[in-house]
Amino acid sequence: MAAGATYEPIANTNGTGSSSSITFSSIPATYTDLVLIINGATTASTGNPCLRFNGDTATNYSRTNMGGNGSVAYSDRETTVNRILLIGGVYFSTAFDTNLIVQIQNYSNTTTYKTTLCRANKAGDAVDANVGLWRSTAAINSLTFFTASGNNISTASTFTLYGIAAA
């Protein structure tokens, strides 16, 4: 690592066009935090971007969202759900115009619940800020991004996972 470097690329991938999910597995526990950068689209209609950790599909996730579209401000909250919905008004569509930055704090800590912060925007549509919670003290060693609609992720979509070496 170069002096002063903070973000270290762990993995990157593209959508396949034939799957509605992307999984990063075997995430090393050597960083303080993780950052996932997504530029994406779906192959059909719309898809609400979601996140799960360690394959956990139990209802121990929650999130709070606020956003706006230039005309209307909105906010909403979900509790006891089986995924973190990363958006409120921003969604994936067939247009390649949606990006998300997801920060995952203390992902390898085994004494605290895991928190995510997500900033999302869709050109000409809306912006969102979102905080998510996974009520588990397990260290995160895999994360799965998927669309709630089940629509496939476009091959033009890019996903890059970074480890924060010195948060």
Short mmCIF file of N, CA and C in Angstrom, two decimals:
data_model
loop_
_atom_site.label_atom_id
_atom_site.label_comp_id
_atom_site.label_asym_id
_atom_site.label_seq_id
_atom_site.Cartn_x
_atom_site.Cartn_y
_atom_site.Cartn_z
N MET A 1 0.84 -1.17 0.00
CA MET A 1 0.00 0.00 0.00
C MET A 1 0.89 1.23 0.00
N ALA A 2 0.56 2.18 -0.85
CA ALA A 2 1.30 3.43 -0.91
C ALA A 2 1.02 4.26 0.33
N ALA A 3 1.98 5.07 0.72
CA ALA A 3 1.81 5.93 1.89
C ALA A 3 0.59 6.82 1.70
N GLY A 4 -0.24 6.85 2.72
CA GLY A 4 -1.42 7.71 2.68
C GLY A 4 -2.63 7.10 1.99
N ALA A 5 -2.49 5.93 1.38
CA ALA A 5 -3.63 5.31 0.69
C ALA A 5 -4.65 4.85 1.72
N THR A 6 -5.93 5.03 1.43
CA THR A 6 -6.99 4.63 2.34
C THR A 6 -7.87 3.56 1.72
N TYR A 7 -8.35 3.78 0.50
CA TYR A 7 -9.22 2.83 -0.17
C TYR A 7 -8.37 1.79 -0.87
N GLU A 8 -8.59 0.52 -0.55
CA GLU A 8 -7.90 -0.57 -1.23
C GLU A 8 -8.94 -1.42 -1.95
N PRO A 9 -8.83 -1.56 -3.27
CA PRO A 9 -9.80 -2.40 -3.99
C PRO A 9 -9.71 -3.85 -3.51
N ILE A 10 -10.85 -4.42 -3.17
CA ILE A 10 -10.92 -5.83 -2.78
C ILE A 10 -11.37 -6.66 -3.97
N ALA A 11 -12.44 -6.21 -4.64
CA ALA A 11 -12.97 -6.96 -5.78
C ALA A 11 -13.83 -6.04 -6.63
N ASN A 12 -13.95 -6.38 -7.90
CA ASN A 12 -14.90 -5.68 -8.77
C ASN A 12 -15.50 -6.69 -9.74
N THR A 13 -16.70 -6.37 -10.19
CA THR A 13 -17.40 -7.27 -11.11
C THR A 13 -18.43 -6.47 -11.89
N ASN A 14 -18.98 -7.10 -12.89
CA ASN A 14 -20.06 -6.51 -13.69
C ASN A 14 -21.30 -7.37 -13.58
N GLY A 15 -22.46 -6.78 -13.89
CA GLY A 15 -23.67 -7.56 -13.98
C GLY A 15 -23.54 -8.57 -15.11
N THR A 16 -24.32 -9.63 -15.05
CA THR A 16 -24.23 -10.68 -16.08
C THR A 16 -25.33 -10.56 -17.12
N GLY A 17 -26.38 -9.80 -16.81
CA GLY A 17 -27.54 -9.74 -17.70
C GLY A 17 -28.49 -10.91 -17.50
N SER A 18 -28.04 -11.93 -16.75
CA SER A 18 -28.88 -13.11 -16.55
C SER A 18 -29.08 -13.43 -15.07
N SER A 19 -28.70 -12.51 -14.18
CA SER A 19 -28.87 -12.72 -12.75
C SER A 19 -29.34 -11.43 -12.09
N SER A 20 -30.13 -11.56 -11.04
CA SER A 20 -30.63 -10.39 -10.32
C SER A 20 -29.79 -10.11 -9.07
N SER A 21 -28.64 -10.80 -8.92
CA SER A 21 -27.82 -10.57 -7.73
C SER A 21 -26.32 -10.62 -8.05
N ILE A 22 -25.57 -9.96 -7.20
CA ILE A 22 -24.10 -9.96 -7.24
C ILE A 22 -23.64 -10.26 -5.83
N THR A 23 -22.75 -11.24 -5.65
CA THR A 23 -22.24 -11.58 -4.32
C THR A 23 -20.74 -11.40 -4.26
N PHE A 24 -20.29 -10.74 -3.21
CA PHE A 24 -18.87 -10.66 -2.88
C PHE A 24 -18.68 -11.57 -1.68
N SER A 25 -17.83 -12.59 -1.81
CA SER A 25 -17.62 -13.53 -0.72
C SER A 25 -16.15 -13.54 -0.32
N SER A 26 -15.86 -14.21 0.78
CA SER A 26 -14.50 -14.31 1.32
C SER A 26 -13.89 -12.92 1.53
N ILE A 27 -14.68 -12.00 2.08
CA ILE A 27 -14.19 -10.65 2.35
C ILE A 27 -13.23 -10.74 3.53
N PRO A 28 -11.99 -10.29 3.36
CA PRO A 28 -11.02 -10.38 4.46
C PRO A 28 -11.40 -9.43 5.60
N ALA A 29 -11.04 -9.80 6.82
CA ALA A 29 -11.37 -8.99 8.00
C ALA A 29 -10.23 -8.04 8.36
N THR A 30 -9.50 -7.58 7.36
CA THR A 30 -8.29 -6.79 7.61
C THR A 30 -8.48 -5.29 7.49
N TYR A 31 -9.69 -4.84 7.28
CA TYR A 31 -9.95 -3.41 7.13
C TYR A 31 -10.86 -2.93 8.25
N THR A 32 -11.00 -1.61 8.37
CA THR A 32 -11.91 -1.08 9.39
C THR A 32 -13.34 -0.99 8.86
N ASP A 33 -13.50 -0.60 7.61
CA ASP A 33 -14.80 -0.41 6.99
C ASP A 33 -14.75 -0.89 5.54
N LEU A 34 -15.92 -1.00 4.93
CA LEU A 34 -16.04 -1.34 3.51
C LEU A 34 -16.80 -0.24 2.79
N VAL A 35 -16.51 -0.06 1.51
CA VAL A 35 -17.27 0.85 0.65
C VAL A 35 -17.59 0.10 -0.64
N LEU A 36 -18.86 0.09 -1.00
CA LEU A 36 -19.32 -0.54 -2.23
C LEU A 36 -19.81 0.56 -3.16
N ILE A 37 -19.22 0.64 -4.35
CA ILE A 37 -19.60 1.63 -5.36
C ILE A 37 -20.32 0.89 -6.48
N ILE A 38 -21.54 1.35 -6.79
CA ILE A 38 -22.36 0.68 -7.79
C ILE A 38 -22.82 1.69 -8.83
N ASN A 39 -22.62 1.38 -10.09
CA ASN A 39 -23.20 2.11 -11.22
C ASN A 39 -24.03 1.09 -11.97
N GLY A 40 -25.35 1.26 -11.95
CA GLY A 40 -26.12 0.14 -12.44
C GLY A 40 -27.39 0.43 -13.19
N ALA A 41 -27.88 -0.66 -13.77
CA ALA A 41 -29.15 -0.68 -14.50
C ALA A 41 -29.65 -2.12 -14.49
N THR A 42 -30.95 -2.28 -14.78
CA THR A 42 -31.52 -3.61 -14.92
C THR A 42 -31.81 -3.88 -16.39
N THR A 43 -32.11 -5.12 -16.71
CA THR A 43 -32.38 -5.49 -18.10
C THR A 43 -33.83 -5.26 -18.48
N ALA A 44 -34.71 -5.08 -17.49
CA ALA A 44 -36.13 -4.87 -17.77
C ALA A 44 -36.78 -4.08 -16.65
N SER A 45 -37.65 -3.15 -17.01
CA SER A 45 -38.47 -2.42 -16.06
C SER A 45 -37.63 -1.78 -14.95
N THR A 46 -38.04 -1.96 -13.70
CA THR A 46 -37.33 -1.34 -12.58
C THR A 46 -36.88 -2.38 -11.59
N GLY A 47 -35.95 -1.99 -10.76
CA GLY A 47 -35.47 -2.88 -9.72
C GLY A 47 -35.00 -2.08 -8.52
N ASN A 48 -35.56 -2.36 -7.36
CA ASN A 48 -35.13 -1.68 -6.15
C ASN A 48 -33.88 -2.36 -5.60
N PRO A 49 -32.76 -1.64 -5.51
CA PRO A 49 -31.52 -2.25 -5.04
C PRO A 49 -31.54 -2.56 -3.55
N CYS A 50 -31.08 -3.77 -3.19
CA CYS A 50 -31.09 -4.25 -1.81
C CYS A 50 -29.76 -4.89 -1.46
N LEU A 51 -29.53 -5.08 -0.16
CA LEU A 51 -28.29 -5.66 0.33
C LEU A 51 -28.58 -6.64 1.46
N ARG A 52 -27.85 -7.76 1.48
CA ARG A 52 -27.88 -8.72 2.58
C ARG A 52 -26.45 -9.10 2.93
N PHE A 53 -26.26 -9.53 4.18
CA PHE A 53 -24.93 -9.92 4.65
C PHE A 53 -24.91 -11.40 5.03
N ASN A 54 -23.81 -12.05 4.70
CA ASN A 54 -23.54 -13.44 5.10
C ASN A 54 -24.69 -14.39 4.75
N GLY A 55 -25.43 -14.08 3.69
CA GLY A 55 -26.52 -14.94 3.27
C GLY A 55 -27.71 -14.93 4.21
N ASP A 56 -27.76 -14.00 5.14
CA ASP A 56 -28.82 -13.94 6.15
C ASP A 56 -30.11 -13.40 5.54
N THR A 57 -31.16 -14.23 5.52
CA THR A 57 -32.46 -13.82 5.00
C THR A 57 -33.50 -13.64 6.11
N ALA A 58 -33.06 -13.68 7.37
CA ALA A 58 -33.97 -13.47 8.50
C ALA A 58 -34.40 -12.00 8.56
N THR A 59 -35.42 -11.71 9.33
CA THR A 59 -35.96 -10.36 9.41
C THR A 59 -35.29 -9.54 10.51
N ASN A 60 -33.97 -9.39 10.40
CA ASN A 60 -33.25 -8.60 11.39
C ASN A 60 -32.51 -7.41 10.74
N TYR A 61 -33.11 -6.87 9.71
CA TYR A 61 -32.60 -5.67 9.05
C TYR A 61 -33.61 -4.53 9.23
N SER A 62 -33.14 -3.31 9.15
CA SER A 62 -34.02 -2.15 9.13
C SER A 62 -33.31 -1.03 8.38
N ARG A 63 -34.08 0.01 8.02
CA ARG A 63 -33.47 1.14 7.35
C ARG A 63 -34.38 2.36 7.45
N THR A 64 -33.74 3.53 7.39
CA THR A 64 -34.44 4.81 7.36
C THR A 64 -33.92 5.56 6.15
N ASN A 65 -34.82 6.16 5.38
CA ASN A 65 -34.46 6.82 4.13
C ASN A 65 -35.06 8.22 4.07
N MET A 66 -34.34 9.12 3.44
CA MET A 66 -34.91 10.42 3.10
C MET A 66 -34.37 10.82 1.74
N GLY A 67 -35.15 11.57 1.00
CA GLY A 67 -34.72 11.95 -0.34
C GLY A 67 -35.62 13.01 -0.93
N GLY A 68 -35.40 13.26 -2.18
CA GLY A 68 -36.21 14.24 -2.89
C GLY A 68 -35.99 14.14 -4.38
N ASN A 69 -36.93 14.73 -5.13
CA ASN A 69 -36.83 14.67 -6.59
C ASN A 69 -36.90 16.05 -7.24
N GLY A 70 -36.67 17.10 -6.47
CA GLY A 70 -36.73 18.45 -7.01
C GLY A 70 -38.08 19.10 -6.81
N SER A 71 -39.12 18.30 -6.62
CA SER A 71 -40.46 18.82 -6.37
C SER A 71 -40.99 18.39 -5.01
N VAL A 72 -40.64 17.18 -4.60
CA VAL A 72 -41.19 16.60 -3.38
C VAL A 72 -40.06 16.01 -2.54
N ALA A 73 -40.10 16.29 -1.24
CA ALA A 73 -39.20 15.61 -0.30
C ALA A 73 -39.97 14.45 0.31
N TYR A 74 -39.28 13.37 0.65
CA TYR A 74 -39.94 12.21 1.22
C TYR A 74 -39.02 11.54 2.22
N SER A 75 -39.61 10.73 3.07
CA SER A 75 -38.85 9.90 4.00
C SER A 75 -39.69 8.67 4.32
N ASP A 76 -39.02 7.60 4.69
CA ASP A 76 -39.72 6.40 5.09
C ASP A 76 -38.80 5.53 5.92
N ARG A 77 -39.38 4.55 6.58
CA ARG A 77 -38.63 3.67 7.46
C ARG A 77 -39.21 2.26 7.35
N GLU A 78 -38.32 1.28 7.43
CA GLU A 78 -38.71 -0.13 7.49
C GLU A 78 -38.01 -0.77 8.68
N THR A 79 -38.70 -1.63 9.37
CA THR A 79 -38.09 -2.40 10.46
C THR A 79 -38.47 -3.86 10.30
N THR A 80 -37.65 -4.71 10.85
CA THR A 80 -37.90 -6.15 10.86
C THR A 80 -38.18 -6.67 9.45
N VAL A 81 -37.27 -6.39 8.54
CA VAL A 81 -37.36 -6.86 7.16
C VAL A 81 -36.18 -7.76 6.85
N ASN A 82 -36.21 -8.45 5.72
CA ASN A 82 -35.19 -9.45 5.41
C ASN A 82 -34.09 -8.94 4.47
N ARG A 83 -33.95 -7.60 4.36
CA ARG A 83 -32.89 -7.01 3.56
C ARG A 83 -32.85 -5.52 3.84
N ILE A 84 -31.75 -4.88 3.46
CA ILE A 84 -31.67 -3.43 3.52
C ILE A 84 -32.01 -2.91 2.14
N LEU A 85 -33.13 -2.24 2.03
CA LEU A 85 -33.49 -1.56 0.79
C LEU A 85 -32.64 -0.30 0.74
N LEU A 86 -31.81 -0.16 -0.28
CA LEU A 86 -30.82 0.91 -0.32
C LEU A 86 -31.37 2.25 -0.79
N ILE A 87 -32.65 2.32 -1.08
CA ILE A 87 -33.22 3.52 -1.66
C ILE A 87 -34.62 3.79 -1.12
N GLY A 88 -35.18 4.91 -1.54
CA GLY A 88 -36.57 5.22 -1.27
C GLY A 88 -37.24 5.60 -2.57
N GLY A 89 -36.68 6.57 -3.28
CA GLY A 89 -37.24 7.01 -4.54
C GLY A 89 -36.34 6.73 -5.73
N VAL A 90 -35.10 6.35 -5.48
CA VAL A 90 -34.16 6.03 -6.55
C VAL A 90 -34.24 4.54 -6.83
N TYR A 91 -34.28 4.16 -8.08
CA TYR A 91 -34.37 2.76 -8.44
C TYR A 91 -33.55 2.50 -9.70
N PHE A 92 -33.28 1.24 -9.97
CA PHE A 92 -32.62 0.86 -11.21
C PHE A 92 -33.68 0.77 -12.31
N SER A 93 -33.31 1.14 -13.52
CA SER A 93 -34.17 0.96 -14.69
C SER A 93 -33.28 0.49 -15.82
N THR A 94 -33.82 0.43 -17.02
CA THR A 94 -33.02 -0.01 -18.16
C THR A 94 -32.05 1.08 -18.60
N ALA A 95 -32.28 2.31 -18.20
CA ALA A 95 -31.33 3.40 -18.50
C ALA A 95 -30.16 3.29 -17.53
N PHE A 96 -28.96 3.44 -18.03
CA PHE A 96 -27.76 3.33 -17.20
C PHE A 96 -27.52 4.69 -16.54
N ASP A 97 -28.28 4.98 -15.48
CA ASP A 97 -28.21 6.31 -14.88
C ASP A 97 -28.36 6.32 -13.37
N THR A 98 -28.10 5.21 -12.72
CA THR A 98 -28.24 5.12 -11.27
C THR A 98 -26.91 4.75 -10.64
N ASN A 99 -26.51 5.50 -9.59
CA ASN A 99 -25.31 5.09 -8.86
C ASN A 99 -25.55 5.18 -7.37
N LEU A 100 -24.83 4.30 -6.65
CA LEU A 100 -24.94 4.21 -5.21
C LEU A 100 -23.55 4.10 -4.60
N ILE A 101 -23.39 4.72 -3.44
CA ILE A 101 -22.17 4.57 -2.64
C ILE A 101 -22.64 4.07 -1.28
N VAL A 102 -22.22 2.85 -0.93
CA VAL A 102 -22.65 2.23 0.32
C VAL A 102 -21.42 2.07 1.22
N GLN A 103 -21.47 2.68 2.40
CA GLN A 103 -20.41 2.53 3.39
C GLN A 103 -20.90 1.57 4.46
N ILE A 104 -20.04 0.62 4.83
CA ILE A 104 -20.38 -0.38 5.84
C ILE A 104 -19.36 -0.25 6.96
N GLN A 105 -19.82 0.27 8.10
CA GLN A 105 -18.93 0.55 9.23
C GLN A 105 -18.66 -0.69 10.08
N ASN A 106 -17.41 -0.77 10.58
CA ASN A 106 -17.03 -1.82 11.54
C ASN A 106 -17.49 -3.21 11.13
N TYR A 107 -17.35 -3.52 9.85
CA TYR A 107 -17.89 -4.77 9.31
C TYR A 107 -17.31 -6.03 9.93
N SER A 108 -16.07 -5.95 10.47
CA SER A 108 -15.44 -7.16 11.03
C SER A 108 -15.53 -7.21 12.56
N ASN A 109 -16.12 -6.20 13.17
CA ASN A 109 -16.29 -6.15 14.62
C ASN A 109 -17.31 -7.22 15.03
N THR A 110 -17.01 -7.97 16.06
CA THR A 110 -17.93 -9.04 16.49
C THR A 110 -18.67 -8.72 17.79
N THR A 111 -18.68 -7.43 18.16
CA THR A 111 -19.40 -7.04 19.37
C THR A 111 -20.51 -6.02 19.11
N THR A 112 -20.65 -5.56 17.87
CA THR A 112 -21.66 -4.55 17.57
C THR A 112 -22.48 -4.94 16.34
N TYR A 113 -23.70 -4.38 16.27
CA TYR A 113 -24.52 -4.51 15.06
C TYR A 113 -23.84 -3.73 13.93
N LYS A 114 -24.18 -4.05 12.69
CA LYS A 114 -23.54 -3.42 11.53
C LYS A 114 -24.43 -2.33 10.94
N THR A 115 -23.82 -1.19 10.64
CA THR A 115 -24.53 -0.04 10.10
C THR A 115 -24.05 0.26 8.69
N THR A 116 -24.99 0.63 7.83
CA THR A 116 -24.65 1.07 6.47
C THR A 116 -25.14 2.49 6.26
N LEU A 117 -24.40 3.23 5.47
CA LEU A 117 -24.83 4.54 4.99
C LEU A 117 -24.80 4.48 3.48
N CYS A 118 -25.89 4.88 2.85
CA CYS A 118 -25.97 4.81 1.38
C CYS A 118 -26.41 6.15 0.83
N ARG A 119 -25.71 6.60 -0.19
CA ARG A 119 -26.12 7.77 -0.97
C ARG A 119 -26.41 7.26 -2.38
N ALA A 120 -27.60 7.59 -2.88
CA ALA A 120 -28.01 7.10 -4.20
C ALA A 120 -28.56 8.26 -5.02
N ASN A 121 -28.32 8.19 -6.32
CA ASN A 121 -28.95 9.18 -7.20
C ASN A 121 -29.21 8.56 -8.56
N LYS A 122 -30.25 9.07 -9.17
CA LYS A 122 -30.67 8.65 -10.49
C LYS A 122 -30.83 9.93 -11.30
N ALA A 123 -30.02 10.07 -12.32
CA ALA A 123 -29.99 11.31 -13.11
C ALA A 123 -31.39 11.73 -13.54
N GLY A 124 -31.73 12.98 -13.27
CA GLY A 124 -33.01 13.52 -13.68
C GLY A 124 -34.20 12.99 -12.92
N ASP A 125 -33.98 12.26 -11.81
CA ASP A 125 -35.09 11.64 -11.11
C ASP A 125 -35.11 11.99 -9.63
N ALA A 126 -34.14 11.49 -8.85
CA ALA A 126 -34.19 11.67 -7.40
C ALA A 126 -32.82 11.42 -6.78
N VAL A 127 -32.69 11.87 -5.53
CA VAL A 127 -31.52 11.56 -4.71
C VAL A 127 -32.03 11.03 -3.38
N ASP A 128 -31.27 10.09 -2.79
CA ASP A 128 -31.64 9.49 -1.51
C ASP A 128 -30.43 9.44 -0.58
N ALA A 129 -30.70 9.50 0.71
CA ALA A 129 -29.72 9.19 1.74
C ALA A 129 -30.38 8.17 2.66
N ASN A 130 -29.64 7.16 3.04
CA ASN A 130 -30.23 6.00 3.68
C ASN A 130 -29.30 5.48 4.76
N VAL A 131 -29.83 5.12 5.91
CA VAL A 131 -29.04 4.42 6.93
C VAL A 131 -29.70 3.06 7.14
N GLY A 132 -28.88 2.02 7.13
CA GLY A 132 -29.38 0.66 7.32
C GLY A 132 -28.74 0.02 8.54
N LEU A 133 -29.40 -0.98 9.08
CA LEU A 133 -28.89 -1.70 10.24
C LEU A 133 -29.10 -3.19 10.04
N TRP A 134 -28.05 -3.96 10.29
CA TRP A 134 -28.16 -5.41 10.35
C TRP A 134 -27.96 -5.78 11.81
N ARG A 135 -29.00 -6.30 12.44
CA ARG A 135 -28.93 -6.62 13.85
C ARG A 135 -28.26 -7.98 14.05
N SER A 136 -26.95 -7.98 13.85
CA SER A 136 -26.12 -9.16 14.07
C SER A 136 -24.73 -8.69 14.49
N THR A 137 -24.11 -9.44 15.39
CA THR A 137 -22.74 -9.12 15.78
C THR A 137 -21.72 -9.94 14.99
N ALA A 138 -22.17 -10.74 14.06
CA ALA A 138 -21.26 -11.54 13.23
C ALA A 138 -20.43 -10.63 12.34
N ALA A 139 -19.17 -10.97 12.15
CA ALA A 139 -18.34 -10.24 11.18
C ALA A 139 -18.90 -10.50 9.79
N ILE A 140 -18.90 -9.47 8.95
CA ILE A 140 -19.39 -9.62 7.58
C ILE A 140 -18.27 -10.23 6.73
N ASN A 141 -18.54 -11.41 6.15
CA ASN A 141 -17.56 -12.03 5.26
C ASN A 141 -18.09 -12.19 3.84
N SER A 142 -19.39 -11.86 3.66
CA SER A 142 -19.94 -11.83 2.30
C SER A 142 -21.09 -10.84 2.27
N LEU A 143 -21.30 -10.25 1.11
CA LEU A 143 -22.45 -9.38 0.93
C LEU A 143 -23.04 -9.65 -0.44
N THR A 144 -24.37 -9.58 -0.48
CA THR A 144 -25.09 -9.83 -1.72
C THR A 144 -25.95 -8.62 -2.05
N PHE A 145 -25.74 -8.09 -3.23
CA PHE A 145 -26.56 -7.02 -3.78
C PHE A 145 -27.57 -7.68 -4.69
N PHE A 146 -28.83 -7.26 -4.62
CA PHE A 146 -29.84 -7.84 -5.50
C PHE A 146 -30.97 -6.84 -5.74
N THR A 147 -31.79 -7.11 -6.73
CA THR A 147 -32.95 -6.27 -6.99
C THR A 147 -34.18 -6.95 -6.39
N ALA A 148 -34.97 -6.17 -5.65
CA ALA A 148 -36.16 -6.71 -5.00
C ALA A 148 -37.18 -7.22 -6.02
N SER A 149 -37.18 -6.63 -7.20
CA SER A 149 -38.12 -7.03 -8.25
C SER A 149 -37.72 -8.34 -8.91
N GLY A 150 -36.47 -8.76 -8.71
CA GLY A 150 -35.98 -9.96 -9.37
C GLY A 150 -35.50 -9.71 -10.79
N ASN A 151 -35.56 -8.45 -11.24
CA ASN A 151 -35.06 -8.14 -12.60
C ASN A 151 -33.54 -8.30 -12.64
N ASN A 152 -33.05 -8.79 -13.75
CA ASN A 152 -31.63 -9.04 -13.90
C ASN A 152 -30.83 -7.75 -13.99
N ILE A 153 -29.58 -7.82 -13.53
CA ILE A 153 -28.68 -6.67 -13.53
C ILE A 153 -27.96 -6.62 -14.87
N SER A 154 -28.00 -5.47 -15.50
CA SER A 154 -27.42 -5.27 -16.83
C SER A 154 -25.92 -5.55 -16.84
N THR A 155 -25.42 -6.02 -17.97
CA THR A 155 -23.98 -6.27 -18.12
C THR A 155 -23.17 -4.97 -18.05
N ALA A 156 -23.80 -3.83 -18.27
CA ALA A 156 -23.11 -2.54 -18.18
C ALA A 156 -22.92 -2.09 -16.73
N SER A 157 -23.57 -2.76 -15.79
CA SER A 157 -23.48 -2.39 -14.37
C SER A 157 -22.12 -2.77 -13.80
N THR A 158 -21.56 -1.89 -13.00
CA THR A 158 -20.26 -2.16 -12.36
C THR A 158 -20.40 -2.10 -10.85
N PHE A 159 -19.67 -2.97 -10.17
CA PHE A 159 -19.66 -3.08 -8.72
C PHE A 159 -18.22 -3.17 -8.27
N THR A 160 -17.81 -2.26 -7.40
CA THR A 160 -16.45 -2.29 -6.86
C THR A 160 -16.53 -2.22 -5.35
N LEU A 161 -15.86 -3.18 -4.70
CA LEU A 161 -15.81 -3.24 -3.24
C LEU A 161 -14.42 -2.82 -2.79
N TYR A 162 -14.39 -1.84 -1.88
CA TYR A 162 -13.13 -1.34 -1.33
C TYR A 162 -13.07 -1.63 0.16
N GLY A 163 -11.86 -1.89 0.65
CA GLY A 163 -11.61 -1.94 2.07
C GLY A 163 -10.98 -0.63 2.49
N ILE A 164 -11.38 -0.12 3.65
CA ILE A 164 -10.80 1.11 4.18
C ILE A 164 -9.68 0.71 5.13
N ALA A 165 -8.46 1.08 4.74
CA ALA A 165 -7.29 0.66 5.51
C ALA A 165 -7.09 1.49 6.77
N ALA A 166 -7.54 2.72 6.75
CA ALA A 166 -7.35 3.59 7.91
C ALA A 166 -8.50 4.58 8.00
N ALA A 167 -9.62 4.11 8.51
CA ALA A 167 -10.79 4.98 8.61
C ALA A 167 -10.63 6.00 9.72
#
